[in-house]
PDB file of C-alpha atoms in Angstrom:
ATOM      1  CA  UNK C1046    -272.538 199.024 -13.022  1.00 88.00           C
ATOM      2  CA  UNK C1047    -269.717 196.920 -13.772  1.00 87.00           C
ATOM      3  CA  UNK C1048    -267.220 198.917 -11.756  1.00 86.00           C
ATOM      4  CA  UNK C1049    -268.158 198.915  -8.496  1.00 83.00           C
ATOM      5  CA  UNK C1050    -270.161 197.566  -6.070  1.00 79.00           C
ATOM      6  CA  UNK C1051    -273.390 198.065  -4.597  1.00 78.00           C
ATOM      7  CA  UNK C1052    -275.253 199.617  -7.657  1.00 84.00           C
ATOM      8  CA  UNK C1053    -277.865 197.286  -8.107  1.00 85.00           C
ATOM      9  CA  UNK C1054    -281.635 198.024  -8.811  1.00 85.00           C
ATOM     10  CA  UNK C1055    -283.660 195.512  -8.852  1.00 83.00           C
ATOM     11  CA  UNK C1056    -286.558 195.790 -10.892  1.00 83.00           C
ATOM     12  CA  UNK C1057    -289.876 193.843 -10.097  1.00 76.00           C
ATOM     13  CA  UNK C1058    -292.416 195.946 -11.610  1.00 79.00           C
ATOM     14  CA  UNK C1059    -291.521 198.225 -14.864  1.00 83.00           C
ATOM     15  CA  UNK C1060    -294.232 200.613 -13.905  1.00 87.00           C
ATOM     16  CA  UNK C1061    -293.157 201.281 -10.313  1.00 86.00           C
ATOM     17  CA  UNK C1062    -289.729 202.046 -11.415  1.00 87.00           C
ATOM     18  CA  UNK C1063    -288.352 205.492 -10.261  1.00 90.00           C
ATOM     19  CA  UNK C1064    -286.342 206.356 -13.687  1.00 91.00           C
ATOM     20  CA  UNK C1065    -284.789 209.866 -12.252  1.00 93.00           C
ATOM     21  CA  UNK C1066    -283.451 208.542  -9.007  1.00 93.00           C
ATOM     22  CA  UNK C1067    -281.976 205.444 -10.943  1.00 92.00           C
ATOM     23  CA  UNK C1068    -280.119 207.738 -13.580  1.00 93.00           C
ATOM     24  CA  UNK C1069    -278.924 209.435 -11.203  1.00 94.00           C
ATOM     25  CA  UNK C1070    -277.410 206.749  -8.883  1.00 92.00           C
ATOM     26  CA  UNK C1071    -276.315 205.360 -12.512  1.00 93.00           C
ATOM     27  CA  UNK C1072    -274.098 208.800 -13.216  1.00 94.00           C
ATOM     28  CA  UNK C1073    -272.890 208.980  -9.758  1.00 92.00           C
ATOM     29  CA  UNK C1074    -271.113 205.509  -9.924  1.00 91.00           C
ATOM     30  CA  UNK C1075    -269.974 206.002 -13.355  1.00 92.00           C
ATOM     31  CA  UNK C1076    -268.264 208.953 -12.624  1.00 89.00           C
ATOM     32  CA  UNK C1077    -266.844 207.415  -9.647  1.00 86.00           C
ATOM     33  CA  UNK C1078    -263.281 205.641  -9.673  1.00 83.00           C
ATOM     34  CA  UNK C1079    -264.088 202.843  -7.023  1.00 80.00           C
ATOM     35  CA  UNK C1080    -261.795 200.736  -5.498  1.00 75.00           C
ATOM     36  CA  UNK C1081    -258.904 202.449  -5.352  1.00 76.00           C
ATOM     37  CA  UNK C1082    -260.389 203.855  -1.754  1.00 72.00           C
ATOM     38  CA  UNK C1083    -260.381 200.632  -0.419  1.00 72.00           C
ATOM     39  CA  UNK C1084    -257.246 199.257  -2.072  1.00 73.00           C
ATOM     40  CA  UNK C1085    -259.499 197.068  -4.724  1.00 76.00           C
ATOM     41  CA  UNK C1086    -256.749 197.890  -7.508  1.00 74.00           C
ATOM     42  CA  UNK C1087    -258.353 195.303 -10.117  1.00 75.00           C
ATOM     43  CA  UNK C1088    -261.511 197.964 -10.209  1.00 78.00           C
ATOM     44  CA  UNK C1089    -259.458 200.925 -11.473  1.00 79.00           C
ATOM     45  CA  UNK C1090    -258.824 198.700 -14.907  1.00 82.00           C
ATOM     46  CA  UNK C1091    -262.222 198.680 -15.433  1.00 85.00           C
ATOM     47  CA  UNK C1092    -264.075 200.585 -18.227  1.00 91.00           C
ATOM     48  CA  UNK C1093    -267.194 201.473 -15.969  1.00 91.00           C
ATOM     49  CA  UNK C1094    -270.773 200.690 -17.902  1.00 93.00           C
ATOM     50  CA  UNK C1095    -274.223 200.127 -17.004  1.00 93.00           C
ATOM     51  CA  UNK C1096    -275.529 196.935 -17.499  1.00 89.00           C
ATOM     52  CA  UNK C1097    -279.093 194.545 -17.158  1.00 89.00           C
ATOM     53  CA  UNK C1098    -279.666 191.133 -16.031  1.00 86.00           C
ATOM     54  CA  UNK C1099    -282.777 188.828 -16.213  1.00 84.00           C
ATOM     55  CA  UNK C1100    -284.594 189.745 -12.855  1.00 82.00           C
ATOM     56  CA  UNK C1101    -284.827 186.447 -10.988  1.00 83.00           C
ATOM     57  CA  UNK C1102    -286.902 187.322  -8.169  1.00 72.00           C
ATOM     58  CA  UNK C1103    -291.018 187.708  -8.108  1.00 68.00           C
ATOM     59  CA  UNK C1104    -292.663 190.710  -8.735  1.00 61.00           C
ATOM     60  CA  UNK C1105    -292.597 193.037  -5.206  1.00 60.00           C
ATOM     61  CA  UNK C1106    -290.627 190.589  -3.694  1.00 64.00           C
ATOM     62  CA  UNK C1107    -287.264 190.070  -2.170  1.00 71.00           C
ATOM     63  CA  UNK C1108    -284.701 188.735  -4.267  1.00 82.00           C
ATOM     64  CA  UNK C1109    -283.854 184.788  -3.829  1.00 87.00           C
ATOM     65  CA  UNK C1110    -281.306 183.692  -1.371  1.00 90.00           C
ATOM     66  CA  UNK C1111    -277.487 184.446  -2.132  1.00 92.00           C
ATOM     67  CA  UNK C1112    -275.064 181.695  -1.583  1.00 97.00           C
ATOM     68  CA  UNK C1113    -271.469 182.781  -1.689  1.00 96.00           C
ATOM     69  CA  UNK C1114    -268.539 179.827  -1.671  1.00 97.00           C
ATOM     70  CA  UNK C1115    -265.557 181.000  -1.025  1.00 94.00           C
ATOM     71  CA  UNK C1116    -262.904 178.714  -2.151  1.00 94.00           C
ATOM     72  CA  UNK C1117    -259.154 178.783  -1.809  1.00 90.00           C
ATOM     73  CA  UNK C1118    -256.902 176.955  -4.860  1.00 88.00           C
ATOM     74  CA  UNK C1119    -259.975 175.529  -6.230  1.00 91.00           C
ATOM     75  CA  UNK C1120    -261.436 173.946  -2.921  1.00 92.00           C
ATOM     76  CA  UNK C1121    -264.334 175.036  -1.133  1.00 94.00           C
ATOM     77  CA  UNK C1122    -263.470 176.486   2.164  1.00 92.00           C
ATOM     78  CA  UNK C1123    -267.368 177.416   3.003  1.00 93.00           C
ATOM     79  CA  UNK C1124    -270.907 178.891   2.169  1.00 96.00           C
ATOM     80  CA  UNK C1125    -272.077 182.467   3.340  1.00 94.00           C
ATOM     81  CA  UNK C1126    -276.094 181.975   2.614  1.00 96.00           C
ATOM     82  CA  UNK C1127    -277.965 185.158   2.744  1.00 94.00           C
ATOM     83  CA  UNK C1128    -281.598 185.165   2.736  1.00 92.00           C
ATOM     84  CA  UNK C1129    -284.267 187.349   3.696  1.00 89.00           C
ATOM     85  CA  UNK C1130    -282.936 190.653   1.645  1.00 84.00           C
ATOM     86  CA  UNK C1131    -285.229 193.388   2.059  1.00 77.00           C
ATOM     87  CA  UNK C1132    -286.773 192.469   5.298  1.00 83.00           C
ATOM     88  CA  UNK C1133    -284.050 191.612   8.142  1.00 91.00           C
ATOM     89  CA  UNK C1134    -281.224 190.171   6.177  1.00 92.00           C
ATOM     90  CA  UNK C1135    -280.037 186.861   7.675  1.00 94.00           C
ATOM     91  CA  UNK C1136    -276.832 184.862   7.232  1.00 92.00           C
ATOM     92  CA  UNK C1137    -275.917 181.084   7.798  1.00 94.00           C
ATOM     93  CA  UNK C1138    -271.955 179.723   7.410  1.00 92.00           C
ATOM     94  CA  UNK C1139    -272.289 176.466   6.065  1.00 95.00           C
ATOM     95  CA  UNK C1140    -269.597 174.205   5.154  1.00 92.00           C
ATOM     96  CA  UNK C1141    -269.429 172.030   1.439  1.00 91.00           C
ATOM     97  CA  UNK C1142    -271.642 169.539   2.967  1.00 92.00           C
ATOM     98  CA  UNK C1143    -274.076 172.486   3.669  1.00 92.00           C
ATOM     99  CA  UNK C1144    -273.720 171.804   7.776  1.00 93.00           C
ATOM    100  CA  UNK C1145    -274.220 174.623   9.471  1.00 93.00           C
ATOM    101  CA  UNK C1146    -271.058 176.312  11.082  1.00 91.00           C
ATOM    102  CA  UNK C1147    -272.716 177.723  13.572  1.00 90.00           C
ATOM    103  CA  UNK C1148    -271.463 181.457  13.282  1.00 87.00           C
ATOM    104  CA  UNK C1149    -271.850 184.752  11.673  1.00 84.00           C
ATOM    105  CA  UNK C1150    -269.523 186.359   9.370  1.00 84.00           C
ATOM    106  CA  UNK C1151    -271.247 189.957   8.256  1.00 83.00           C
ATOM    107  CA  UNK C1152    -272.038 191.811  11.372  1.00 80.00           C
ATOM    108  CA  UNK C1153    -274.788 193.515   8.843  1.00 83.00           C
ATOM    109  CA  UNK C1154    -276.960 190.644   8.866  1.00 87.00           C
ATOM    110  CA  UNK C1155    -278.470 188.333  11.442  1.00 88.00           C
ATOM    111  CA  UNK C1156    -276.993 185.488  12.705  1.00 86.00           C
ATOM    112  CA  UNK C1157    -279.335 182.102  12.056  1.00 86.00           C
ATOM    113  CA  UNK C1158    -277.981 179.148  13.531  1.00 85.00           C
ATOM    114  CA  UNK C1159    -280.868 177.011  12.168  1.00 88.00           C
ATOM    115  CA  UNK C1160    -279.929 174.084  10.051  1.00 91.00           C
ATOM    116  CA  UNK C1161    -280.192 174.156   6.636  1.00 91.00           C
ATOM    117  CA  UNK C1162    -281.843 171.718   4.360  1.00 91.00           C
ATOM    118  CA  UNK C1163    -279.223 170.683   1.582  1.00 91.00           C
ATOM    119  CA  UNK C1164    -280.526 170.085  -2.203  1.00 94.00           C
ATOM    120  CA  UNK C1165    -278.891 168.822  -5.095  1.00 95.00           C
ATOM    121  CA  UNK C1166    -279.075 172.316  -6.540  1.00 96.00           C
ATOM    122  CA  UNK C1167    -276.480 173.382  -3.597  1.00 96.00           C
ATOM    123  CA  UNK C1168    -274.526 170.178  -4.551  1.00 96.00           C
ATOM    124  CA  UNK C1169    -274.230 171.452  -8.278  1.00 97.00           C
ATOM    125  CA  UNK C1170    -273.463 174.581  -6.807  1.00 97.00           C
ATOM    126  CA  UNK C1171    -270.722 173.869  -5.412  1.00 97.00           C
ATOM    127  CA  UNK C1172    -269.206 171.932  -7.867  1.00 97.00           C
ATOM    128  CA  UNK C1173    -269.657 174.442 -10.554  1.00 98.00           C
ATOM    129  CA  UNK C1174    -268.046 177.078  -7.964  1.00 97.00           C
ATOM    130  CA  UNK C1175    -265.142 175.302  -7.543  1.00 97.00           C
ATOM    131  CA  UNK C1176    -264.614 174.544 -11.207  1.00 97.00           C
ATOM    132  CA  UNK C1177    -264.895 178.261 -11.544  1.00 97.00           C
ATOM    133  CA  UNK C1178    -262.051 178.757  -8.950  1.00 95.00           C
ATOM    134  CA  UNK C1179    -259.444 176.793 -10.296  1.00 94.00           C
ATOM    135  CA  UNK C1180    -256.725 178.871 -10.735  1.00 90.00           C
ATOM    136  CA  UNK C1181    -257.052 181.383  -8.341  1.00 89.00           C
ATOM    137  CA  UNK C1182    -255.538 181.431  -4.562  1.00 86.00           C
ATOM    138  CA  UNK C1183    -259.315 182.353  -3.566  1.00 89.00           C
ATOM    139  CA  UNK C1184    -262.279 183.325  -5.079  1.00 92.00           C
ATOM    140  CA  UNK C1185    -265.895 184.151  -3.534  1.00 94.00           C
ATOM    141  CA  UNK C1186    -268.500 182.779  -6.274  1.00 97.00           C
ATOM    142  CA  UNK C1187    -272.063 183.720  -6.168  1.00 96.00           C
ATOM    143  CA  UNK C1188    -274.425 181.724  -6.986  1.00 97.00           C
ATOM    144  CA  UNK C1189    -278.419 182.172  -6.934  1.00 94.00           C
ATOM    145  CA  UNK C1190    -280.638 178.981  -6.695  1.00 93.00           C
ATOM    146  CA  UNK C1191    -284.336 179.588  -8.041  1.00 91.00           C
ATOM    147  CA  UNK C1192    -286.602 176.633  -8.208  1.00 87.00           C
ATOM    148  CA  UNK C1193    -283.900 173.934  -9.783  1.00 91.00           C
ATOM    149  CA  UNK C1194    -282.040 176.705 -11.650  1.00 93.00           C
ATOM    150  CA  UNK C1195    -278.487 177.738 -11.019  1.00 96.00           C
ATOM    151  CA  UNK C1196    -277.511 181.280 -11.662  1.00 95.00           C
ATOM    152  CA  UNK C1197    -273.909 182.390 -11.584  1.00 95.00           C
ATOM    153  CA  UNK C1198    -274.183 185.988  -9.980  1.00 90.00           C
ATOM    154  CA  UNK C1199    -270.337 187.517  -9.674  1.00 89.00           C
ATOM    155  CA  UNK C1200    -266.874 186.384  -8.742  1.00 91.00           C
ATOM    156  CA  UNK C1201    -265.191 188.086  -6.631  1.00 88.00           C
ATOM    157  CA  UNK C1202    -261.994 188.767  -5.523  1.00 83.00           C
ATOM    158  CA  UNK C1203    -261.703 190.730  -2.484  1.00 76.00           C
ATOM    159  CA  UNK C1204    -265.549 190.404  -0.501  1.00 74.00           C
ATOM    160  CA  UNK C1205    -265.799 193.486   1.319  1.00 68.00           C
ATOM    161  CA  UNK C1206    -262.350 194.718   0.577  1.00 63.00           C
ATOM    162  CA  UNK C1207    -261.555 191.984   3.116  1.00 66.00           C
ATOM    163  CA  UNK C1208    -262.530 194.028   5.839  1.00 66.00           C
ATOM    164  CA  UNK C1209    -264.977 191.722   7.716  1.00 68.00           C
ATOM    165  CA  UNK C1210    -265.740 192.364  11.374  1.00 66.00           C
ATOM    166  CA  UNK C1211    -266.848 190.074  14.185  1.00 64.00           C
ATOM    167  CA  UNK C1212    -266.101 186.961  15.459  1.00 66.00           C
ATOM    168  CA  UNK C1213    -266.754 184.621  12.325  1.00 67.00           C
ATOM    169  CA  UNK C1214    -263.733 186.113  10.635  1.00 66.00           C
ATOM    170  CA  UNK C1215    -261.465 184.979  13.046  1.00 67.00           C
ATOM    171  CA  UNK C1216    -262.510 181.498  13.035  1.00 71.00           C
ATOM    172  CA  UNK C1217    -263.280 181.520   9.116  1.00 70.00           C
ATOM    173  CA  UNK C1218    -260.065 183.396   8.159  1.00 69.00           C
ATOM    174  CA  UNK C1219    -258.138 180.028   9.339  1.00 71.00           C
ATOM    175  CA  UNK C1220    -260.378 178.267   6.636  1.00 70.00           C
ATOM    176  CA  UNK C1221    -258.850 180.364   3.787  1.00 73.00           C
ATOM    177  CA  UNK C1222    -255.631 178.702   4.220  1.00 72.00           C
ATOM    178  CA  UNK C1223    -253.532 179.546   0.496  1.00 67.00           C
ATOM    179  CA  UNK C1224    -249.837 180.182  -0.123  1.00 68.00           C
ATOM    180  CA  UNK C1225    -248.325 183.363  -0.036  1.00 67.00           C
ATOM    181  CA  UNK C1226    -245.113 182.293  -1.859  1.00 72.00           C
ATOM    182  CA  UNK C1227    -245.975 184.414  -4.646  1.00 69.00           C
ATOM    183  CA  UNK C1228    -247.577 187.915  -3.927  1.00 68.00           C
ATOM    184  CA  UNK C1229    -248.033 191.157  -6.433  1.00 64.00           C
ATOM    185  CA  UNK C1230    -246.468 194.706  -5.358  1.00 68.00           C
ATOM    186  CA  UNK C1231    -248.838 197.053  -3.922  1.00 63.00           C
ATOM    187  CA  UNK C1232    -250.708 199.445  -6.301  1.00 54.00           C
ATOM    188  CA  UNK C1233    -250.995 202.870  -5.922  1.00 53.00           C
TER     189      UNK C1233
END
C-alpha cells in the first residue's frame, strides 16, 4: 500500500500466491491510519491504495540488494546496503565512494564488514539520489541495482520513524549534519 510501510508481497511465482492471506493483509493496512503512532504526520495525508510494481527479483528467490543513500541538502551523507533478504539479512554502511564504514546501523540485520566492490551502476546511483534530494534537509532514496539497471524504489522521509538503535546511529547521526533554522510545529 501506499500508506504505510511494510506491506509488501513480493510475488515470484503467480501460482504459488496465497490470494486470501494477501487480501487480507491488504484490508488490514487500508483500514489502518499509520503514522500517526509513530509521529510520521506526512502519512495521515495520504489517500491509502493498493498498488503493483514490476517484480525485479527471480522467480523463488530473494529480492536484489537494497541500497539506501541518505543525503542531507542534496549531498550524500552515506549508503545502508542490504542484501541477503529472506535468508539472514545483512547490512554494510558505505560511504559515496562505496568504502566500507565499518559499522552497523539496523540492529535487525547482520553486521558485514566485508568490502564492497563498487560499480558504475552504484556511481549512477548516487548521482541520481542526490539529484532526487535537492531540496530537502534529508532524504533516504532507495535504489535497487539489477544487472546494469537502476530502479528507484521509495523516498523517504523519516527511515524507521528515526528510531534507530545501536551503535551506528551514534556515529552516523553526526553525518546527517542539516540546519534546523527553520522547523514545522508538531502535528497532532
Amino acid at each position: 500500500t501506499n500508506h504505510d510501510s511494510g506491506t509488501v508481497v513480493l510475488v515470484g511465482d503467480k501460482n504459488k500466491f496465497d490470494y486470501i492471506k494477501t487480501e487480507e493483509q491488504f484490508k488490514k493496512s487500508l483500514s489502518s491510519n499509520y503514522g500517526v503512532e509513530l509521529g510520521e504526520w506526512h502519512y495521515r495525508h495520504i489517500k491509502p491504495k493498493i498498488f503493483a510494481e514490476e517484480y525485479l527479483g527471480e522467480v523463488d528467490c530473494n529480492p536484489p540488494a537494497d541500497f539506501k543513500f541518505h543525503c542531507v541538502g542534496g549531498e550524500l551523507a552515506f549508503v545502508q546496503y542490504i542484501y541477503d533478504r529472506g535468508s539472514i539479512t545483512k547490512e554494510k554502511i558505505l560511504d559515496g565512494k562505496g568504502c566500507n564504514l565499518k559499522i552497523n546501523l539496523d540492529h535487525d540485520f547482520q553486521y558485514d564488514d566485508e568490502d564492497y566492490k563498487i560499480s558504475e551502476e552504484f556511481i549512477e546511483a548516487g548521482r541520481l539520489a542526490k539529484e532526487l534530494a535537492l531540496g530537502f534537509k534529508y532524504l533516504r532514496v532507495d535504489i535497487f541495482i539489477v544487472g546494469r539497471k537502476i530502479y528507484v524504489g521509495e523516498l523517504t522521509f523519516f527511515p524507521k520513524s528515526g528510531m534507530y538503535h545501536g551503535n551506528g546511529q551514534k556515529v552516523l547521526g553526526d553525518f546527517l549534519r542539516f540546519s534546523r533554522s527553520s522547523t514545522k510545529k508538531l502535528y497532532r
